[in-house]
N, CA, C and O of each residue as an XYZ file, in Angstrom:
324
protein
N      49.767     53.510    204.260
C      49.301     54.186    203.095
C      50.394     55.116    202.579
O      50.957     55.910    203.333
N      50.683     55.010    201.300
C      51.687     55.842    200.645
C      51.081     57.212    200.408
O      49.953     57.306    199.922
N      51.787     58.258    200.732
C      51.272     59.636    200.680
C      51.816     60.383    199.447
O      52.822     60.004    198.847
N      51.102     61.454    199.107
C      51.484     62.288    197.969
C      52.910     62.803    198.114
O      53.678     62.777    197.152
N      53.266     63.266    199.294
C      54.608     63.789    199.499
C      55.669     62.717    199.266
O      56.725     63.012    198.706
N      55.411     61.499    199.679
C      56.343     60.412    199.444
C      56.536     60.167    197.942
O      57.656     59.982    197.466
N      55.426     60.172    197.215
C      55.489     59.972    195.775
C      56.218     61.116    195.088
O      56.978     60.891    194.146
N      55.993     62.344    195.551
C      56.715     63.480    195.004
C      58.215     63.302    195.184
O      58.988     63.586    194.269
N      58.630     62.838    196.347
C      60.051     62.635    196.629
C      60.653     61.560    195.734
O      61.748     61.732    195.200
N      59.936     60.454    195.572
C      60.443     59.359    194.709
C      60.513     59.844    193.270
O      61.503     59.588    192.585
N      59.494     60.532    192.804
C      59.525     61.057    191.433
C      60.679     62.036    191.250
O      61.387     61.989    190.244
N      60.865     62.913    192.217
C      61.937     63.896    192.146
C      63.306     63.239    192.063
O      64.128     63.589    191.215
N      63.536     62.290    192.947
C      64.835     61.604    192.973
C      65.057     60.744    191.748
O      66.161     60.724    191.204
N      64.050     60.044    191.307
C      64.185     59.139    190.182
C      64.332     59.868    188.846
O      65.148     59.491    188.005
N      63.529     60.915    188.666
C      63.552     61.645    187.399
C      64.450     62.853    187.413
O      64.665     63.482    186.377
N      64.991     63.194    188.595
C      65.874     64.335    188.767
C      65.188     65.626    188.296
O      65.740     66.400    187.514
N      63.958     65.826    188.803
C      63.188     67.018    188.491
C      62.528     67.527    189.771
O      62.431     66.808    190.765
N      62.075     68.793    189.724
C      61.394     69.380    190.874
C      59.915     69.016    190.805
O      59.221     69.408    189.867
N      59.437     68.278    191.783
C      58.031     67.833    191.799
C      57.255     68.446    192.967
O      56.162     67.981    193.291
N      57.805     69.475    193.598
C      57.134     70.052    194.769
C      55.773     70.653    194.442
O      54.927     70.770    195.328
N      55.546     71.033    193.202
C      54.239     71.597    192.817
C      53.286     70.551    192.274
O      52.152     70.874    191.920
N      53.710     69.346    192.204
C      52.852     68.265    191.672
C      51.684     68.021    192.601
O      51.855     67.962    193.818
N      50.506     67.880    192.039
C      49.305     67.547    192.789
C      48.766     66.236    192.236
O      49.329     65.681    191.292
N      47.703     65.750    192.804
C      47.095     64.535    192.318
C      46.666     64.636    190.853
O      46.631     63.638    190.133
N      46.341     65.859    190.425
C      45.865     66.060    189.072
C      46.998     66.215    188.043
O      46.740     66.226    186.840
N      48.217     66.331    188.498
C      49.327     66.555    187.574
C      49.491     65.364    186.632
O      49.682     64.236    187.087
N      49.418     65.611    185.312
C      49.606     64.514    184.365
C      51.069     64.041    184.355
O      51.987     64.833    184.566
N      51.266     62.767    184.112
C      52.603     62.200    184.086
C      52.972     61.699    182.682
O      53.664     62.381    181.927
N      52.502     60.518    182.358
C      52.882     59.851    181.101
C      52.463     60.707    179.922
O      51.283     61.020    179.764
N      53.427     61.088    179.094
C      53.178     61.934    177.943
C      53.330     63.412    178.250
O      53.453     64.220    177.329
N      53.325     63.780    179.508
C      53.451     65.185    179.898
C      54.788     65.505    180.528
O      55.209     66.662    180.510
N      55.472     64.515    181.087
C      56.759     64.714    181.735
C      57.803     64.036    180.821
O      57.878     62.808    180.782
N      58.599     64.822    180.096
C      59.537     64.239    179.135
C      60.531     63.263    179.772
O      60.989     62.327    179.116
N      60.857     63.476    181.023
C      61.818     62.594    181.697
C      61.248     61.213    181.967
O      62.001     60.283    182.255
N      59.943     61.062    181.880
C      59.296     59.787    182.198
C      59.172     58.946    180.934
O      58.100     58.807    180.346
N      60.318     58.390    180.544
C      60.350     57.505    179.363
C      60.314     56.061    179.847
O      60.189     55.811    181.046
N      60.422     55.121    178.934
C      60.266     53.693    179.310
C      61.318     53.239    180.312
O      61.008     52.476    181.227
N      62.552     53.696    180.156
C      63.598     53.315    181.116
C      63.339     53.937    182.476
O      63.558     53.300    183.506
N      62.879     55.168    182.483
C      62.569     55.847    183.744
C      61.423     55.147    184.478
O      61.414     55.066    185.706
N      60.477     54.652    183.716
C      59.352     53.927    184.359
C      59.843     52.697    185.103
O      59.407     52.428    186.222
N      60.744     51.955    184.489
C      61.307     50.769    185.146
C      62.028     51.171    186.438
O      61.846     50.533    187.476
N      62.828     52.205    186.375
C      63.558     52.685    187.545
C      62.574     53.205    188.597
O      62.744     52.950    189.789
N      61.562     53.921    188.161
C      60.548     54.461    189.072
C      59.784     53.344    189.771
O      59.552     53.409    190.978
N      59.399     52.340    189.032
C      58.674     51.194    189.636
C      59.507     50.551    190.719
O      59.002     50.259    191.803
N      60.790     50.325    190.435
C      61.670     49.705    191.427
C      61.823     50.595    192.664
O      61.814     50.103    193.793
N      61.962     51.900    192.447
C      62.103     52.829    193.580
C      60.841     52.874    194.407
O      60.920     52.889    195.636
N      59.680     52.895    193.781
C      58.407     52.900    194.515
C      58.236     51.608    195.290
O      57.825     51.624    196.450
N      58.551     50.488    194.651
C      58.417     49.209    195.344
C      59.266     49.191    196.605
O      58.812     48.726    197.651
N      60.480     49.686    196.517
C      61.367     49.711    197.658
C      60.862     50.668    198.731
O      60.811     50.312    199.909
N      60.493     51.868    198.332
C      60.072     52.907    199.284
C      58.758     52.534    199.972
O      58.604     52.734    201.177
N      57.813     51.990    199.200
C      56.490     51.672    199.731
C      56.397     50.267    200.310
O      55.428     49.935    200.993
N      57.396     49.451    200.037
C      57.370     48.061    200.550
C      56.288     47.223    199.877
O      55.650     46.381    200.509
N      56.095     47.469    198.583
C      55.078     46.753    197.818
C      55.678     46.008    196.652
O      56.866     46.132    196.353
N      54.845     45.241    196.008
C      55.256     44.551    194.781
C      54.232     44.893    193.701
O      53.045     44.599    193.841
N      54.698     45.507    192.640
C      53.830     45.837    191.494
C      53.960     44.709    190.483
O      55.056     44.405    190.012
N      52.841     44.099    190.157
C      52.843     42.996    189.210
C      52.933     43.549    187.789
O      52.216     44.488    187.441
N      53.804     42.975    186.973
C      54.022     43.452    185.614
C      52.739     43.496    184.799
O      52.522     44.423    184.018
N      51.885     42.486    184.983
C      50.655     42.447    184.208
C      49.621     43.511    184.640
O      48.619     43.713    183.954
N      49.865     44.177    185.758
C      48.980     45.246    186.216
C      49.456     46.627    185.743
O      48.697     47.595    185.791
N      50.694     46.712    185.293
C      51.253     47.999    184.871
C      50.778     48.343    183.455
O      50.937     47.558    182.520
N      50.195     49.535    183.325
C      49.780     50.032    182.017
C      49.793     51.557    182.044
O      50.019     52.170    183.087
N      49.553     52.148    180.907
C      49.617     53.615    180.787
C      48.609     54.308    181.698
O      48.884     55.402    182.192
N      47.462     53.704    181.928
C      46.448     54.315    182.791
C      46.958     54.527    184.211
O      46.587     55.502    184.865
N      47.790     53.635    184.683
C      48.310     53.741    186.061
C      49.261     54.927    186.191
O      49.457     55.446    187.290
N      49.852     55.359    185.080
C      50.819     56.461    185.072
C      50.246     57.718    184.421
O      50.998     58.629    184.074
N      48.938     57.778    184.254
C      48.317     58.939    183.588
C      48.513     60.205    184.385
O      48.802     61.261    183.820
N      48.357     60.110    185.697
C      48.522     61.295    186.566
C      49.152     60.845    187.884
O      49.250     59.653    188.172
N      49.567     61.816    188.661
C      50.116     61.530    189.976
C      49.075     60.809    190.828
O      49.396     59.838    191.513
N      47.850     61.274    190.787
C      46.796     60.661    191.558
C      46.507     59.237    191.147
O      46.267     58.380    191.998
N      46.526     58.967    189.829
C      46.325     57.592    189.341
C      47.427     56.683    189.849
O      47.164     55.562    190.284
N      48.661     57.163    189.795
C      49.773     56.362    190.267
C      49.711     56.137    191.767
O      49.982     55.037    192.249
N      49.358     57.172    192.498
C      49.232     57.064    193.947
C      48.150     56.057    194.329
O      48.348     55.233    195.222
N      47.018     56.126    193.655
C      45.904     55.178    193.901
C      46.392     53.749    193.641
O      46.151     52.850    194.446
N      47.069     53.550    192.527
C      47.577     52.213    192.189
C      48.554     51.709    193.246
O      48.469     50.561    193.681
N      49.466     52.556    193.651
C      50.447     52.171    194.687
C      49.727     51.674    195.931
O      50.086     50.640    196.495
N      48.724     52.405    196.350
C      48.005     52.057    197.570
C      47.091     50.832    197.413
O      46.557     50.332    198.403
N      46.909     50.350    196.183
C      46.163     49.121    195.952
C      47.045     47.875    195.878
O      46.558     46.745    195.928
N      48.343     48.105    195.759
C      49.278     46.989    195.621
C      49.483     46.269    196.937
O      49.342     46.845    198.015
N      49.814     45.010    196.822
C      50.028     44.169    198.010
C      51.439     44.358    198.549
O      52.371     44.626    197.791
N      51.588     44.217    199.860
C      52.938     44.340    200.453
C      53.866     43.271    199.877
O      53.441     42.162    199.556
N      55.127     43.629    199.755
C      56.123     42.700    199.217
C      56.405     41.576    200.171
O      57.221     40.704    199.873
């Protein structure tokens, strides 16, 4: 199971921002300026590598990136790579 701290680290490294205060309720898409379309692609690849999962393109949508908790839930629903 992928943990909140792991997601905070991946977000921090990928977006080059401080995410230590991020909680499950922290909004992402539309609230974090660094999270643009290119950053999402990079973030997905980093999460896939770190979590050992495969995110299907047809499953990715704005709802999955609405908040840290939404993204964490989605990550934990993905199948192993």
